[in-house]
mmCIF file of C-alpha atoms in Angstrom:
data_model
loop_
_atom_site.group_PDB
_atom_site.id
_atom_site.type_symbol
_atom_site.label_atom_id
_atom_site.label_comp_id
_atom_site.label_asym_id
_atom_site.label_seq_id
_atom_site.Cartn_x
_atom_site.Cartn_y
_atom_site.Cartn_z
ATOM 1 C CA SER A 21 17.256 50.768 -42.852
ATOM 2 C CA TYR A 22 14.900 47.834 -42.942
ATOM 3 C CA VAL A 23 11.339 48.482 -41.768
ATOM 4 C CA LEU A 24 8.815 45.966 -40.443
ATOM 5 C CA THR A 25 5.202 47.141 -40.284
ATOM 6 C CA GLN A 26 2.514 45.546 -38.136
ATOM 7 C CA PRO A 27 -1.115 46.555 -37.568
ATOM 8 C CA PRO A 28 -1.380 48.470 -34.268
ATOM 9 C CA SER A 29 -4.194 46.315 -32.980
ATOM 10 C CA VAL A 30 -6.127 43.123 -33.608
ATOM 11 C CA SER A 31 -9.329 42.145 -31.804
ATOM 12 C CA VAL A 32 -10.591 38.588 -31.603
ATOM 13 C CA ALA A 33 -13.310 36.707 -29.771
ATOM 14 C CA PRO A 34 -12.377 33.801 -27.510
ATOM 15 C CA GLY A 35 -12.116 30.553 -29.415
ATOM 16 C CA LYS A 36 -11.604 32.290 -32.741
ATOM 17 C CA THR A 37 -8.442 32.799 -34.783
ATOM 18 C CA ALA A 38 -6.212 35.877 -34.684
ATOM 19 C CA SER A 39 -3.841 36.708 -37.530
ATOM 20 C CA ILE A 40 -1.051 39.249 -37.082
ATOM 21 C CA THR A 41 0.829 40.400 -40.141
ATOM 22 C CA CYS A 42 4.361 41.720 -40.435
ATOM 23 C CA GLU A 43 5.206 43.449 -43.693
ATOM 24 C CA GLY A 44 8.713 44.061 -44.958
ATOM 25 C CA ASN A 45 10.446 44.322 -48.297
ATOM 26 C CA ASN A 46 11.063 40.757 -49.488
ATOM 27 C CA ILE A 47 10.656 39.499 -45.922
ATOM 28 C CA GLY A 48 10.092 36.036 -47.370
ATOM 29 C CA SER A 49 13.848 35.817 -47.920
ATOM 30 C CA LYS A 50 14.539 36.336 -44.223
ATOM 31 C CA SER A 51 13.843 34.301 -41.101
ATOM 32 C CA VAL A 52 11.111 35.882 -38.988
ATOM 33 C CA HIS A 53 10.826 35.498 -35.249
ATOM 34 C CA TRP A 54 7.853 36.423 -33.077
ATOM 35 C CA TYR A 55 7.653 37.512 -29.446
ATOM 36 C CA GLN A 56 4.754 37.801 -27.027
ATOM 37 C CA GLN A 57 4.938 40.529 -24.401
ATOM 38 C CA GLN A 58 2.512 40.507 -21.512
ATOM 39 C CA PRO A 59 1.988 43.812 -19.660
ATOM 40 C CA GLY A 60 4.939 44.680 -17.455
ATOM 41 C CA GLN A 61 6.970 41.683 -18.583
ATOM 42 C CA ALA A 62 9.864 40.991 -20.897
ATOM 43 C CA PRO A 63 9.139 39.621 -24.372
ATOM 44 C CA VAL A 64 9.041 35.863 -24.797
ATOM 45 C CA LEU A 65 9.915 34.045 -28.015
ATOM 46 C CA VAL A 66 6.888 32.194 -29.401
ATOM 47 C CA ILE A 67 7.990 31.474 -32.980
ATOM 48 C CA SER A 68 11.483 31.249 -34.450
ATOM 49 C CA TYR A 69 12.552 30.709 -38.053
ATOM 50 C CA ASP A 70 9.158 31.594 -39.491
ATOM 51 C CA ARG A 71 7.301 28.619 -38.024
ATOM 52 C CA ASP A 72 9.247 26.812 -35.280
ATOM 53 C CA ARG A 73 7.699 26.761 -31.817
ATOM 54 C CA PRO A 74 10.098 26.770 -28.849
ATOM 55 C CA SER A 75 9.466 24.188 -26.180
ATOM 56 C CA GLY A 76 6.429 25.072 -24.106
ATOM 57 C CA VAL A 77 4.676 27.201 -26.703
ATOM 58 C CA PRO A 78 1.200 25.838 -27.497
ATOM 59 C CA GLU A 79 0.492 24.391 -30.924
ATOM 60 C CA ARG A 80 -2.158 27.082 -31.264
ATOM 61 C CA PHE A 81 0.663 29.435 -32.265
ATOM 62 C CA ALA A 82 1.760 29.096 -35.885
ATOM 63 C CA GLY A 83 3.830 31.177 -38.249
ATOM 64 C CA SER A 84 4.237 31.590 -41.980
ATOM 65 C CA ASN A 85 6.325 33.784 -44.248
ATOM 66 C CA SER A 86 6.127 34.533 -47.945
ATOM 67 C CA TRP A 87 7.009 37.324 -50.314
ATOM 68 C CA ASN A 88 6.491 40.598 -48.411
ATOM 69 C CA THR A 89 4.387 39.369 -45.472
ATOM 70 C CA ALA A 90 4.968 37.162 -42.480
ATOM 71 C CA THR A 91 2.013 36.078 -40.366
ATOM 72 C CA LEU A 92 1.545 34.874 -36.816
ATOM 73 C CA THR A 93 -1.689 32.942 -36.383
ATOM 74 C CA ILE A 94 -3.166 32.178 -32.999
ATOM 75 C CA SER A 95 -5.913 29.551 -33.112
ATOM 76 C CA ARG A 96 -8.565 28.967 -30.482
ATOM 77 C CA VAL A 97 -7.666 32.232 -28.810
ATOM 78 C CA GLU A 98 -7.740 32.345 -25.029
ATOM 79 C CA ALA A 99 -7.921 35.285 -22.642
ATOM 80 C CA GLY A 100 -4.298 34.676 -21.698
ATOM 81 C CA ASP A 101 -3.214 35.385 -25.288
ATOM 82 C CA GLU A 102 -4.055 39.055 -24.809
ATOM 83 C CA ALA A 103 -0.675 40.741 -25.176
ATOM 84 C CA ASP A 104 1.570 42.723 -27.493
ATOM 85 C CA TYR A 105 3.234 40.766 -30.289
ATOM 86 C CA TYR A 106 6.400 41.742 -32.149
ATOM 87 C CA CYS A 107 7.962 40.310 -35.257
ATOM 88 C CA GLN A 108 11.746 40.507 -35.636
ATOM 89 C CA VAL A 109 14.361 39.716 -38.263
ATOM 90 C CA TRP A 110 18.118 39.689 -38.551
ATOM 91 C CA HIS A 111 19.047 42.153 -41.295
ATOM 92 C CA SER A 112 22.236 40.552 -42.550
ATOM 93 C CA SER A 113 23.245 43.338 -44.911
ATOM 94 C CA SER A 114 23.815 45.625 -41.937
ATOM 95 C CA ASP A 115 24.260 43.020 -39.179
ATOM 96 C CA HIS A 116 21.351 44.455 -37.222
ATOM 97 C CA TYR A 117 18.352 43.106 -35.397
ATOM 98 C CA VAL A 118 15.106 44.772 -36.491
ATOM 99 C CA PHE A 119 11.801 44.701 -34.623
ATOM 100 C CA GLY A 120 8.357 45.242 -36.051
ATOM 101 C CA THR A 121 6.159 48.058 -34.824
ATOM 102 C CA GLY A 122 4.144 45.746 -32.591
ATOM 103 C CA THR A 123 0.509 44.612 -32.468
ATOM 104 C CA LYS A 124 -1.756 44.670 -29.445
ATOM 105 C CA VAL A 125 -4.070 41.669 -29.422
ATOM 106 C CA THR A 126 -7.312 42.207 -27.540
ATOM 107 C CA VAL A 127 -9.532 39.285 -26.633
ATOM 108 C CA LEU A 128 -13.126 40.454 -26.675
ATOM 109 C CA GLN B 93 18.612 27.829 -16.606
ATOM 110 C CA VAL B 94 20.232 30.998 -17.910
ATOM 111 C CA GLN B 95 19.144 34.181 -16.163
ATOM 112 C CA LEU B 96 19.931 37.788 -16.996
ATOM 113 C CA GLN B 97 19.642 40.645 -14.527
ATOM 114 C CA GLU B 98 19.949 44.319 -15.368
ATOM 115 C CA SER B 99 21.237 46.773 -12.773
ATOM 116 C CA GLY B 100 21.978 50.472 -12.606
ATOM 117 C CA PRO B 101 20.514 53.857 -11.678
ATOM 118 C CA GLY B 102 16.831 54.324 -12.334
ATOM 119 C CA LEU B 103 17.184 58.095 -12.702
ATOM 120 C CA VAL B 104 19.673 59.938 -14.895
ATOM 121 C CA LYS B 105 19.937 63.674 -15.462
ATOM 122 C CA PRO B 106 19.723 65.132 -18.965
ATOM 123 C CA SER B 107 23.083 65.403 -20.765
ATOM 124 C CA GLU B 108 24.644 62.808 -18.462
ATOM 125 C CA THR B 109 25.611 59.207 -19.246
ATOM 126 C CA LEU B 110 23.291 56.271 -18.637
ATOM 127 C CA SER B 111 25.168 53.216 -17.364
ATOM 128 C CA LEU B 112 23.678 49.752 -16.965
ATOM 129 C CA SER B 113 25.079 46.296 -16.377
ATOM 130 C CA CYS B 114 23.671 42.880 -17.166
ATOM 131 C CA THR B 115 24.811 39.947 -15.064
ATOM 132 C CA VAL B 116 24.466 36.497 -16.575
ATOM 133 C CA SER B 117 23.931 33.531 -14.274
ATOM 134 C CA GLY B 118 23.335 29.859 -14.945
ATOM 135 C CA GLY B 119 25.625 29.872 -17.956
ATOM 136 C CA SER B 120 28.751 31.382 -19.429
ATOM 137 C CA ILE B 121 28.888 34.666 -21.257
ATOM 138 C CA SER B 122 31.501 33.136 -23.512
ATOM 139 C CA GLY B 123 30.483 32.009 -26.985
ATOM 140 C CA TYR B 124 27.335 34.073 -27.280
ATOM 141 C CA TYR B 125 26.133 37.379 -28.659
ATOM 142 C CA TRP B 126 24.604 39.713 -26.075
ATOM 143 C CA SER B 127 22.346 42.656 -26.799
ATOM 144 C CA TRP B 128 20.731 45.671 -25.223
ATOM 145 C CA ILE B 129 17.171 46.501 -26.231
ATOM 146 C CA ARG B 130 14.975 49.322 -24.992
ATOM 147 C CA GLN B 131 11.279 50.142 -24.906
ATOM 148 C CA PRO B 132 9.997 53.660 -24.218
ATOM 149 C CA PRO B 133 6.814 53.720 -22.130
ATOM 150 C CA GLY B 134 3.873 52.630 -24.250
ATOM 151 C CA LYS B 135 6.025 52.130 -27.340
ATOM 152 C CA GLY B 136 7.759 49.358 -29.238
ATOM 153 C CA LEU B 137 11.073 47.577 -28.938
ATOM 154 C CA GLU B 138 14.297 49.111 -30.224
ATOM 155 C CA TRP B 139 17.546 47.171 -30.557
ATOM 156 C CA ILE B 140 20.487 49.209 -29.253
ATOM 157 C CA GLY B 141 23.481 47.025 -30.008
ATOM 158 C CA TYR B 142 25.306 43.768 -29.402
ATOM 159 C CA ILE B 143 28.629 42.507 -28.164
ATOM 160 C CA TYR B 144 30.363 39.185 -28.647
ATOM 161 C CA ASP B 145 32.598 37.738 -25.983
ATOM 162 C CA SER B 146 35.670 38.770 -27.965
ATOM 163 C CA GLY B 147 34.594 42.349 -27.556
ATOM 164 C CA SER B 148 33.376 42.902 -31.106
ATOM 165 C CA THR B 149 30.343 45.151 -31.227
ATOM 166 C CA ASN B 150 27.659 46.439 -33.560
ATOM 167 C CA TYR B 151 25.272 49.277 -32.836
ATOM 168 C CA ASN B 152 21.986 50.649 -34.100
ATOM 169 C CA PRO B 153 22.936 53.509 -36.439
ATOM 170 C CA SER B 154 20.394 55.790 -34.774
ATOM 171 C CA LEU B 155 22.297 55.523 -31.477
ATOM 172 C CA LYS B 156 25.801 54.623 -32.598
ATOM 173 C CA SER B 157 27.387 57.975 -31.807
ATOM 174 C CA ARG B 158 26.306 57.760 -28.167
ATOM 175 C CA VAL B 159 26.519 54.032 -27.341
ATOM 176 C CA THR B 160 29.276 51.884 -25.929
ATOM 177 C CA ILE B 161 28.776 48.233 -25.001
ATOM 178 C CA SER B 162 31.523 46.383 -23.175
ATOM 179 C CA VAL B 163 32.009 42.959 -21.599
ATOM 180 C CA ASP B 164 33.691 41.766 -18.427
ATOM 181 C CA MET B 165 34.258 38.033 -18.796
ATOM 182 C CA SER B 166 35.595 37.691 -15.241
ATOM 183 C CA LYS B 167 32.276 38.916 -13.864
ATOM 184 C CA ASN B 168 30.107 37.193 -16.507
ATOM 185 C CA GLN B 169 28.691 40.611 -17.174
ATOM 186 C CA PHE B 170 28.251 43.081 -20.004
ATOM 187 C CA SER B 171 27.448 46.762 -19.833
ATOM 188 C CA LEU B 172 25.803 49.644 -21.661
ATOM 189 C CA LYS B 173 26.783 53.289 -21.670
ATOM 190 C CA LEU B 174 24.598 55.836 -23.430
ATOM 191 C CA SER B 175 25.910 59.375 -23.383
ATOM 192 C CA SER B 176 24.236 62.784 -23.623
ATOM 193 C CA VAL B 177 20.834 61.435 -22.649
ATOM 194 C CA THR B 178 17.583 63.321 -23.082
ATOM 195 C CA ALA B 179 14.004 62.632 -22.068
ATOM 196 C CA ALA B 180 13.647 60.610 -25.276
ATOM 197 C CA ASP B 181 15.987 58.017 -23.765
ATOM 198 C CA THR B 182 13.525 57.269 -20.968
ATOM 199 C CA ALA B 183 12.688 53.603 -21.398
ATOM 200 C CA VAL B 184 12.757 50.114 -19.984
ATOM 201 C CA TYR B 185 16.156 48.700 -20.886
ATOM 202 C CA TYR B 186 16.478 44.967 -21.478
ATOM 203 C CA CYS B 187 19.517 42.787 -21.914
ATOM 204 C CA ALA B 188 19.092 39.661 -24.014
ATOM 205 C CA ARG B 189 21.000 36.714 -25.476
ATOM 206 C CA ASP B 190 21.084 35.626 -29.100
ATOM 207 C CA GLY B 191 19.944 32.057 -29.567
ATOM 208 C CA GLY B 192 23.087 30.936 -31.349
ATOM 209 C CA VAL B 193 25.679 28.751 -29.640
ATOM 210 C CA ALA B 194 29.445 28.330 -29.986
ATOM 211 C CA GLY B 195 29.911 31.706 -31.582
ATOM 212 C CA ARG B 196 27.134 31.380 -34.122
ATOM 213 C CA LEU B 197 24.672 34.252 -34.390
ATOM 214 C CA GLU B 198 21.140 32.987 -35.042
ATOM 215 C CA GLY B 199 19.362 36.327 -35.157
ATOM 216 C CA TYR B 200 16.761 35.945 -32.425
ATOM 217 C CA PHE B 201 16.652 36.331 -28.652
ATOM 218 C CA ASP B 202 16.083 33.301 -26.468
ATOM 219 C CA TYR B 203 16.758 34.781 -23.032
ATOM 220 C CA TRP B 204 15.812 38.215 -21.726
ATOM 221 C CA GLY B 205 16.344 40.058 -18.488
ATOM 222 C CA GLN B 206 13.301 41.373 -16.666
ATOM 223 C CA GLY B 207 14.110 44.922 -17.727
ATOM 224 C CA THR B 208 14.917 48.052 -15.783
ATOM 225 C CA LEU B 209 13.216 51.426 -16.125
ATOM 226 C CA VAL B 210 15.544 54.355 -16.611
ATOM 227 C CA THR B 211 14.031 57.807 -16.393
ATOM 228 C CA VAL B 212 15.864 60.844 -17.709
ATOM 229 C CA SER B 213 14.863 63.876 -15.694
ATOM 230 C CA SER B 214 16.430 66.695 -13.772
#
């Protein structure tokens, strides 16, 4: 099975930049999607296809993907960005959706 | 605006079958891929399986022997059955829609239900 590994936690001061990595074997050959999950709520898509922002998602959210690591970058972090973030891919060889292990972002 | 709403018992006894439904409103269930996803308390997301409107399904291998997903087009609804449950199946269960249209699977989820907590306990 395909495994996506994320750091359990990332801490960042308000106004600074947070980077969340998602590691997977040759993940650069796949499309990576990112979700934000606030406490007690359903996940919300914030990045699709490595770097596309759905309507309504601030430009502060950006994604990249290369080789074995995809990255979600949140610029000018705000208190409201404190949440859990999950990467996700479609594993075509098995026709399965795969989620990353999740990262809790704490705004100091 | 598409909305998804999970429904079903919040408490299931060990060894019994968990049954949930997801009702889709604001859009048709036809032409899309629909999934069930779960999240144990304090843990990450786990994809359970999907169904297409034709009835074709695909399941997570770790749950495949116990999972059945079905669709009822007349009710704009799809359902999950998970048999022989244990405490490890205690989780918030979400239904979600793949972002593809007209039968195309895009590989991400654009709409989610609010989730429903199912506790397995005697």
